[in-house]
Amino acid sequence: MGRQAPAKKVRPRTRAAAADPPSIARPLLAWYARAKRDLPWRGSPDPYRVWVSEIMLQQTQVDRVREFFVRFMERFPTVHDLAAAREHEVLRRWEGLGYYRRARQLHAAAKRIVAEHDGQFPRTVEGLMALPGIGRYTAGAVASIAFDVPAPIVEANSRRVFARLVGHDRPLGGAAGDGPIWEVAERLVPRRHPGRFNQAVMDLGAMVCTPDRPLCPRCPLASVCVAQRESRTATIPAKTPRQATKLVRETAVIIRRGGRLLVERRGAGEWWEGLWDFPRTAGRPRGRRLGVVSYTVTHHKITCTVVEQAATVGAAPAAKSSRWVRPAELATLALSSPGRRIAKLVLSSGSL
Ligand code: SF4
């Protein structure tokens, strides 16, 4: 997440919108003490654990992150372990979480923290934001949860809660859309227990102030919430139009030479950059059809036909970004998620 553009002021529309910060923090923290989610990264305010969990939670559901976080921490228990790891191993451990750019930046930031900060995390939002892959939200989360800095955070859940609390009915998202919400968050975050407050807002959004049918009668902030009082929870936050789905057809070509298969590394700017996959073509190559793998990336719906071919005798050696691998090696190779599914299909087809 990048720096946010200067935002328009949010003018309080009602008395509730101008509710003083303690009238929000007090009931919210009391609710959090009894209702908070039990999440594996919440056991300690270690900035490394907070940081890794927050990066994983960007674009990935909490339930999925739980298991990955525990496994990641077993392999890389400290920032020193992560900094010392080879990139392909970090990517391998990230497999299944998607958006691998996050893993690469996490690795790069760990190296910087060790090389330039003696393994200690910067304690300010600005210092944290100077590291790769750390935007305003992640910096605010680490600074407030690990170091008690009264820094605001705005992410998917808290964005919705703040918008409803103050009755902000403009489209959200992006620097312009979220600017007014950052202002609200900044005004409300308390000096005492800012980390707990931020986590409480996120939990409230996940458990009570849900996108559809929020549970207002069970909400600790119902008495100060504009959207609830004005019966506007269904229209706040404003819906943003969805991008149309694009249907794509492609063919994955499984090229065999002896007992080995050709894999290619995804290039810069491609989906799954840096991960291994089977060669693709938009055409219809000849070969034995093994099956179809369907997957979705952003707003693309992809139908991938998998075809097997034997390499022509005397085929040119693999290019720098390609290699021949034994089927058994596929299990330890950092494959893209469609690549992993195609590998399963190939291995179960009995053709090897
Ligand atoms: S009262 Fe309802 S809309 Fe308002 S913050 Fe609580 S759950 Fe969300």
CSV table of C-alpha atoms and ligand atoms in Angstrom, one decimal:
chain,number,residue,atom,x,y,z
A,1,MET,CA,0.0,0.0,0.0
A,2,GLY,CA,1.5,3.4,-0.9
A,3,ARG,CA,1.4,6.7,0.7
A,4,GLN,CA,-2.1,8.3,0.7
A,5,ALA,CA,-2.8,11.5,-1.1
A,6,PRO,CA,-4.0,14.4,0.9
A,7,ALA,CA,-7.6,13.8,1.8
A,8,LYS,CA,-10.7,15.8,1.9
A,9,LYS,CA,-11.9,16.6,5.4
A,10,VAL,CA,-14.9,14.5,6.6
A,11,ARG,CA,-17.4,16.9,8.1
A,12,PRO,CA,-19.3,15.3,11.0
A,13,ARG,CA,-22.9,14.9,9.7
A,14,THR,CA,-24.5,14.3,13.1
A,15,ARG,CA,-23.8,14.5,16.8
A,16,ALA,CA,-22.9,10.8,16.7
A,17,ALA,CA,-20.3,11.4,14.0
A,18,ALA,CA,-18.5,13.9,16.3
A,19,ALA,CA,-18.6,11.4,19.2
A,20,ASP,CA,-15.4,11.9,21.2
A,21,PRO,CA,-12.8,9.3,20.8
A,22,PRO,CA,-13.2,7.8,24.3
A,23,SER,CA,-16.9,7.2,23.7
A,24,ILE,CA,-15.7,4.8,21.0
A,25,ALA,CA,-12.5,3.4,22.5
A,26,ARG,CA,-14.0,2.5,25.9
A,27,PRO,CA,-16.9,0.3,24.8
A,28,LEU,CA,-14.9,-1.1,21.9
A,29,LEU,CA,-11.9,-2.2,24.1
A,30,ALA,CA,-14.3,-3.7,26.7
A,31,TRP,CA,-16.0,-5.7,23.9
A,32,TYR,CA,-12.6,-6.8,22.5
A,33,ALA,CA,-11.5,-8.1,25.9
A,34,ARG,CA,-14.3,-10.6,25.9
A,35,ALA,CA,-14.9,-11.3,22.2
A,36,LYS,CA,-11.5,-11.1,20.4
A,37,ARG,CA,-10.6,-13.7,17.9
A,38,ASP,CA,-8.0,-16.2,19.0
A,39,LEU,CA,-5.3,-15.9,16.3
A,40,PRO,CA,-1.8,-17.5,16.4
A,41,TRP,CA,0.1,-14.2,15.9
A,42,ARG,CA,-1.6,-12.5,18.8
A,43,GLY,CA,0.2,-14.3,21.6
A,44,SER,CA,3.0,-11.7,21.7
A,45,PRO,CA,3.7,-8.2,20.5
A,46,ASP,CA,6.8,-9.3,18.7
A,47,PRO,CA,7.1,-6.9,15.7
A,48,TYR,CA,8.4,-9.8,13.5
A,49,ARG,CA,5.3,-11.9,14.1
A,50,VAL,CA,2.9,-8.9,13.7
A,51,TRP,CA,4.6,-7.9,10.5
A,52,VAL,CA,4.6,-11.4,8.9
A,53,SER,CA,0.9,-11.9,9.8
A,54,GLU,CA,-0.1,-8.5,8.4
A,55,ILE,CA,1.7,-9.2,5.1
A,56,MET,CA,0.0,-12.6,4.9
A,57,LEU,CA,-3.4,-11.1,5.7
A,58,GLN,CA,-3.2,-8.7,2.7
A,59,GLN,CA,-5.4,-10.3,0.1
A,60,THR,CA,-5.7,-13.6,2.0
A,61,GLN,CA,-8.5,-14.8,4.3
A,62,VAL,CA,-7.7,-15.1,8.0
A,63,ASP,CA,-8.6,-18.8,8.1
A,64,ARG,CA,-6.1,-19.6,5.4
A,65,VAL,CA,-3.4,-17.5,7.0
A,66,ARG,CA,-3.6,-19.3,10.3
A,67,GLU,CA,-2.1,-22.5,9.1
A,68,PHE,CA,0.5,-20.8,6.9
A,69,PHE,CA,1.6,-18.5,9.6
A,70,VAL,CA,2.3,-21.3,12.0
A,71,ARG,CA,4.3,-23.3,9.4
A,72,PHE,CA,6.2,-20.2,8.3
A,73,MET,CA,7.2,-19.4,11.8
A,74,GLU,CA,8.4,-22.9,12.4
A,75,ARG,CA,10.8,-22.5,9.4
A,76,PHE,CA,11.7,-18.8,9.9
A,77,PRO,CA,11.2,-18.1,13.7
A,78,THR,CA,13.1,-14.8,13.6
A,79,VAL,CA,13.9,-12.0,11.2
A,80,HIS,CA,17.5,-13.3,11.1
A,81,ASP,CA,16.3,-16.8,9.9
A,82,LEU,CA,14.2,-15.2,7.2
A,83,ALA,CA,17.0,-12.8,6.0
A,84,ALA,CA,19.4,-15.8,5.8
A,85,ALA,CA,17.1,-17.9,3.7
A,86,ARG,CA,17.4,-18.4,-0.1
A,87,GLU,CA,14.6,-16.7,-2.0
A,88,HIS,CA,13.4,-20.0,-3.6
A,89,GLU,CA,12.8,-21.4,-0.2
A,90,VAL,CA,10.8,-18.4,1.0
A,91,LEU,CA,8.7,-18.6,-2.2
A,92,ARG,CA,8.3,-22.4,-1.6
A,93,ARG,CA,7.0,-21.7,1.9
A,94,TRP,CA,4.7,-19.0,0.6
A,95,GLU,CA,3.1,-21.4,-2.0
A,96,GLY,CA,-0.7,-21.4,-1.6
A,97,LEU,CA,-0.9,-17.9,-0.2
A,98,GLY,CA,-0.6,-16.3,-3.7
A,99,TYR,CA,0.6,-12.8,-4.6
A,100,TYR,CA,4.2,-13.8,-4.4
A,101,ARG,CA,5.4,-10.3,-4.6
A,102,ARG,CA,4.6,-10.0,-1.0
A,103,ALA,CA,6.9,-12.9,-0.1
A,104,ARG,CA,9.8,-11.3,-2.2
A,105,GLN,CA,9.3,-8.0,-0.5
A,106,LEU,CA,9.1,-9.6,2.9
A,107,HIS,CA,12.4,-11.3,2.3
A,108,ALA,CA,14.0,-8.1,1.0
A,109,ALA,CA,12.8,-6.2,4.1
A,110,ALA,CA,14.1,-8.9,6.4
A,111,LYS,CA,17.5,-8.5,4.8
A,112,ARG,CA,17.4,-4.7,5.2
A,113,ILE,CA,16.4,-5.0,8.9
A,114,VAL,CA,19.3,-7.3,9.6
A,115,ALA,CA,21.9,-5.4,7.5
A,116,GLU,CA,20.9,-1.8,8.3
A,117,HIS,CA,19.1,-2.0,11.6
A,118,ASP,CA,21.0,-4.8,13.4
A,119,GLY,CA,17.9,-7.0,13.3
A,120,GLN,CA,15.8,-4.4,15.2
A,121,PHE,CA,12.5,-3.2,13.6
A,122,PRO,CA,12.2,0.6,13.2
A,123,ARG,CA,9.7,1.8,15.8
A,124,THR,CA,8.0,4.6,13.8
A,125,VAL,CA,5.5,4.6,11.0
A,126,GLU,CA,8.0,6.5,8.8
A,127,GLY,CA,10.9,4.2,9.6
A,128,LEU,CA,8.7,1.1,8.8
A,129,MET,CA,7.4,2.6,5.6
A,130,ALA,CA,11.0,3.0,4.4
A,131,LEU,CA,11.2,-0.8,4.1
A,132,PRO,CA,10.1,-2.8,1.0
A,133,GLY,CA,6.5,-3.8,0.9
A,134,ILE,CA,5.4,-1.9,4.0
A,135,GLY,CA,2.7,0.7,3.3
A,136,ARG,CA,0.8,2.9,5.7
A,137,TYR,CA,-1.5,0.2,6.9
A,138,THR,CA,1.2,-2.4,7.7
A,139,ALA,CA,3.4,0.3,9.3
A,140,GLY,CA,0.5,1.4,11.4
A,141,ALA,CA,-0.3,-2.1,12.5
A,142,VAL,CA,3.3,-3.0,13.5
A,143,ALA,CA,3.9,0.4,15.2
A,144,SER,CA,0.6,0.3,17.2
A,145,ILE,CA,0.6,-3.4,18.1
A,146,ALA,CA,4.3,-3.9,18.8
A,147,PHE,CA,5.4,-0.5,20.0
A,148,ASP,CA,2.2,1.2,21.3
A,149,VAL,CA,2.4,4.1,18.8
A,150,PRO,CA,-1.0,5.7,18.4
A,151,ALA,CA,-1.0,5.1,14.6
A,152,PRO,CA,-4.2,4.6,12.7
A,153,ILE,CA,-4.9,1.7,10.4
A,154,VAL,CA,-7.4,1.3,7.5
A,155,GLU,CA,-7.9,-2.1,5.9
A,156,ALA,CA,-10.9,-3.9,4.5
A,157,ASN,CA,-12.7,-4.4,7.9
A,158,SER,CA,-11.8,-1.2,9.6
A,159,ARG,CA,-12.6,0.8,6.5
A,160,ARG,CA,-16.2,-0.5,6.6
A,161,VAL,CA,-16.6,0.1,10.3
A,162,PHE,CA,-15.3,3.7,10.2
A,163,ALA,CA,-17.4,4.5,7.1
A,164,ARG,CA,-20.6,3.3,8.9
A,165,LEU,CA,-19.7,5.0,12.2
A,166,VAL,CA,-19.5,8.4,10.6
A,167,GLY,CA,-22.1,7.8,7.8
A,168,HIS,CA,-19.5,8.3,5.0
A,169,ASP,CA,-21.4,7.1,1.9
A,170,ARG,CA,-18.8,7.8,-0.8
A,171,PRO,CA,-17.0,4.9,-2.7
A,172,LEU,CA,-14.0,3.7,-0.8
A,173,GLY,CA,-10.7,2.2,-1.8
A,174,GLY,CA,-7.5,3.8,-3.3
A,175,ALA,CA,-5.9,6.9,-2.0
A,176,ALA,CA,-8.8,9.2,-2.9
A,177,GLY,CA,-11.6,7.0,-1.6
A,178,ASP,CA,-9.8,6.0,1.6
A,179,GLY,CA,-8.4,9.5,2.4
A,180,PRO,CA,-11.4,10.6,4.5
A,181,ILE,CA,-11.5,7.3,6.3
A,182,TRP,CA,-7.8,7.6,7.3
A,183,GLU,CA,-8.7,10.9,8.8
A,184,VAL,CA,-11.5,9.3,10.9
A,185,ALA,CA,-9.1,6.6,12.0
A,186,GLU,CA,-6.5,9.1,13.0
A,187,ARG,CA,-9.0,11.0,15.1
A,188,LEU,CA,-10.3,8.0,16.9
A,189,VAL,CA,-7.2,6.0,17.7
A,190,PRO,CA,-6.5,6.4,21.4
A,191,ARG,CA,-3.1,7.1,23.0
A,192,ARG,CA,-3.6,4.3,25.4
A,193,HIS,CA,-3.8,0.8,23.9
A,194,PRO,CA,-3.7,1.9,20.3
A,195,GLY,CA,-2.7,-1.6,19.1
A,196,ARG,CA,-5.6,-3.2,21.0
A,197,PHE,CA,-8.0,-0.6,19.6
A,198,ASN,CA,-6.8,-1.2,16.0
A,199,GLN,CA,-7.2,-5.0,16.4
A,200,ALA,CA,-10.6,-4.4,18.0
A,201,VAL,CA,-11.8,-2.4,15.0
A,202,MET,CA,-10.7,-5.2,12.6
A,203,ASP,CA,-12.4,-7.8,14.7
A,204,LEU,CA,-15.6,-5.8,15.0
A,205,GLY,CA,-15.6,-5.5,11.2
A,206,ALA,CA,-15.0,-9.3,10.7
A,207,MET,CA,-17.5,-10.5,13.3
A,208,VAL,CA,-20.2,-7.9,13.9
A,209,CYS,CA,-20.0,-5.1,11.3
A,210,THR,CA,-20.0,-7.5,8.4
A,211,PRO,CA,-20.4,-6.4,4.8
A,212,ASP,CA,-24.0,-7.8,4.6
A,213,ARG,CA,-26.4,-7.6,7.5
A,214,PRO,CA,-24.2,-6.2,10.2
A,215,LEU,CA,-25.3,-7.4,13.7
A,216,CYS,CA,-26.0,-3.9,15.0
A,217,PRO,CA,-28.0,-5.0,18.1
A,218,ARG,CA,-24.9,-6.8,19.3
A,219,CYS,CA,-22.5,-4.0,18.5
A,220,PRO,CA,-20.8,-2.0,21.3
A,221,LEU,CA,-20.8,1.1,19.1
A,222,ALA,CA,-24.5,1.0,18.1
A,223,SER,CA,-25.3,4.1,20.2
A,224,VAL,CA,-22.8,6.3,18.4
A,225,CYS,CA,-23.1,4.9,14.9
A,226,VAL,CA,-24.6,7.1,12.2
A,227,ALA,CA,-25.3,4.3,9.6
A,228,GLN,CA,-27.2,2.3,12.2
A,229,ARG,CA,-29.2,5.3,13.5
A,230,GLU,CA,-30.2,6.4,10.0
A,231,SER,CA,-30.9,2.9,8.7
A,232,ARG,CA,-28.1,3.2,6.0
A,233,THR,CA,-26.0,0.1,6.8
A,234,ALA,CA,-27.1,-1.5,3.5
A,235,THR,CA,-25.8,1.4,1.4
A,236,ILE,CA,-22.6,2.2,3.4
A,237,PRO,CA,-20.0,1.5,2.3
A,238,ALA,CA,-21.0,2.5,-1.3
A,239,LYS,CA,-20.7,-0.4,-3.7
A,240,THR,CA,-18.0,0.0,-6.4
A,241,PRO,CA,-18.8,-1.4,-9.8
A,242,ARG,CA,-17.1,-4.8,-10.4
A,243,GLN,CA,-14.8,-5.3,-13.3
A,244,ALA,CA,-16.2,-7.6,-16.0
A,245,THR,CA,-14.8,-11.1,-15.9
A,246,LYS,CA,-12.5,-11.9,-18.8
A,247,LEU,CA,-12.5,-15.5,-20.2
A,248,VAL,CA,-9.1,-16.7,-21.3
A,249,ARG,CA,-8.2,-20.1,-23.0
A,250,GLU,CA,-4.7,-21.4,-22.9
A,251,THR,CA,-2.8,-24.6,-23.3
A,252,ALA,CA,-0.1,-26.0,-21.0
A,253,VAL,CA,2.3,-28.1,-22.8
A,254,ILE,CA,3.9,-31.0,-20.9
A,255,ILE,CA,7.1,-31.7,-22.8
A,256,ARG,CA,8.9,-34.9,-21.9
A,257,ARG,CA,12.5,-35.9,-22.6
A,258,GLY,CA,13.4,-39.3,-21.3
A,259,GLY,CA,11.9,-39.3,-17.8
A,260,ARG,CA,12.1,-35.6,-17.3
A,261,LEU,CA,9.7,-32.7,-17.9
A,262,LEU,CA,10.3,-29.1,-19.0
A,263,VAL,CA,9.5,-26.3,-16.6
A,264,GLU,CA,9.9,-22.6,-17.1
A,265,ARG,CA,10.3,-19.8,-14.6
A,266,ARG,CA,7.7,-17.0,-14.8
A,267,GLY,CA,9.2,-13.8,-15.9
A,268,ALA,CA,9.2,-10.3,-14.5
A,269,GLY,CA,5.7,-8.7,-14.6
A,270,GLU,CA,4.0,-12.0,-15.1
A,271,TRP,CA,1.6,-13.6,-12.7
A,272,TRP,CA,3.5,-15.8,-10.2
A,273,GLU,CA,6.7,-14.0,-11.2
A,274,GLY,CA,9.8,-16.1,-10.2
A,275,LEU,CA,7.9,-19.3,-9.7
A,276,TRP,CA,8.1,-22.4,-11.9
A,277,ASP,CA,5.4,-23.6,-14.3
A,278,PHE,CA,4.8,-25.6,-17.4
A,279,PRO,CA,5.1,-23.8,-20.8
A,280,ARG,CA,2.0,-22.2,-22.1
A,281,THR,CA,0.7,-21.3,-25.5
A,282,ALA,CA,-2.5,-19.6,-26.7
A,283,GLY,CA,-2.5,-21.9,-29.7
A,284,ARG,CA,-3.6,-25.5,-30.0
A,285,PRO,CA,-0.5,-27.7,-30.1
A,286,ARG,CA,-0.7,-31.4,-31.0
A,287,GLY,CA,-0.3,-34.0,-28.4
A,288,ARG,CA,-2.2,-36.2,-26.0
A,289,ARG,CA,-4.8,-34.4,-24.0
A,290,LEU,CA,-4.4,-35.0,-20.3
A,291,GLY,CA,-7.3,-32.8,-19.0
A,292,VAL,CA,-8.3,-29.3,-18.1
A,293,VAL,CA,-7.4,-27.1,-15.2
A,294,SER,CA,-9.5,-24.0,-14.5
A,295,TYR,CA,-8.4,-21.1,-12.3
A,296,THR,CA,-9.1,-17.4,-11.6
A,297,VAL,CA,-6.6,-14.6,-11.4
A,298,THR,CA,-8.0,-11.1,-10.5
A,299,HIS,CA,-10.9,-10.8,-13.0
A,300,HIS,CA,-9.6,-13.4,-15.4
A,301,LYS,CA,-11.2,-16.8,-15.6
A,302,ILE,CA,-8.8,-19.1,-17.2
A,303,THR,CA,-9.5,-22.5,-18.8
A,304,CYS,CA,-6.2,-24.3,-19.4
A,305,THR,CA,-6.1,-27.5,-21.5
A,306,VAL,CA,-3.1,-29.7,-20.6
A,307,VAL,CA,-1.4,-31.5,-23.5
A,308,GLU,CA,1.5,-33.8,-23.4
A,309,GLN,CA,4.2,-34.0,-26.0
A,310,ALA,CA,7.5,-35.8,-26.4
A,311,ALA,CA,10.4,-33.5,-27.1
A,312,THR,CA,11.8,-33.8,-30.6
A,313,VAL,CA,15.1,-35.8,-30.7
A,314,GLY,CA,18.0,-33.4,-30.3
A,315,ALA,CA,15.8,-30.7,-28.9
A,316,ALA,CA,17.8,-27.6,-28.0
A,317,PRO,CA,19.0,-27.4,-24.4
A,318,ALA,CA,16.6,-25.6,-22.1
A,319,ALA,CA,16.9,-21.8,-22.0
A,320,LYS,CA,18.2,-20.1,-18.9
A,321,SER,CA,14.7,-19.7,-17.5
A,322,SER,CA,13.8,-23.3,-18.2
A,323,ARG,CA,15.0,-26.6,-16.9
A,324,TRP,CA,14.3,-30.3,-17.2
A,325,VAL,CA,13.1,-31.9,-13.9
A,326,ARG,CA,12.4,-35.4,-12.7
A,327,PRO,CA,8.7,-35.9,-11.7
A,328,ALA,CA,9.8,-36.4,-8.0
A,329,GLU,CA,11.4,-32.9,-8.0
A,330,LEU,CA,8.1,-31.2,-8.7
A,331,ALA,CA,7.1,-31.7,-5.0
A,332,THR,CA,10.0,-29.5,-3.8
A,333,LEU,CA,10.0,-27.0,-6.6
A,334,ALA,CA,8.4,-23.6,-6.0
A,335,LEU,CA,5.5,-23.9,-8.5
A,336,SER,CA,2.8,-21.4,-9.3
A,337,SER,CA,-0.6,-22.6,-8.0
A,338,PRO,CA,-1.9,-23.6,-11.5
A,339,GLY,CA,1.5,-25.2,-12.1
A,340,ARG,CA,1.0,-27.3,-8.9
A,341,ARG,CA,-2.5,-28.4,-10.1
A,342,ILE,CA,-1.1,-29.3,-13.5
A,343,ALA,CA,1.7,-31.3,-11.9
A,344,LYS,CA,-0.9,-33.3,-10.0
A,345,LEU,CA,-2.8,-33.9,-13.1
A,346,VAL,CA,0.3,-35.1,-15.0
A,347,LEU,CA,1.4,-37.3,-12.1
A,348,SER,CA,-2.0,-38.9,-11.8
A,349,SER,CA,-2.4,-39.4,-15.6
A,350,GLY,CA,0.1,-42.4,-15.4
A,351,SER,CA,2.0,-41.1,-18.4
A,352,LEU,CA,5.3,-41.0,-16.7
B,1,SF4,S1,-23.9,-0.3,14.8
B,1,SF4,FE1,-24.0,-1.7,13.1
B,1,SF4,S2,-23.2,-0.5,11.3
B,1,SF4,FE2,-22.6,0.6,13.2
B,1,SF4,S3,-20.5,-0.1,13.6
B,1,SF4,FE3,-21.9,-1.4,14.8
B,1,SF4,S4,-22.4,-3.1,13.5
B,1,SF4,FE4,-21.5,-1.6,12.2
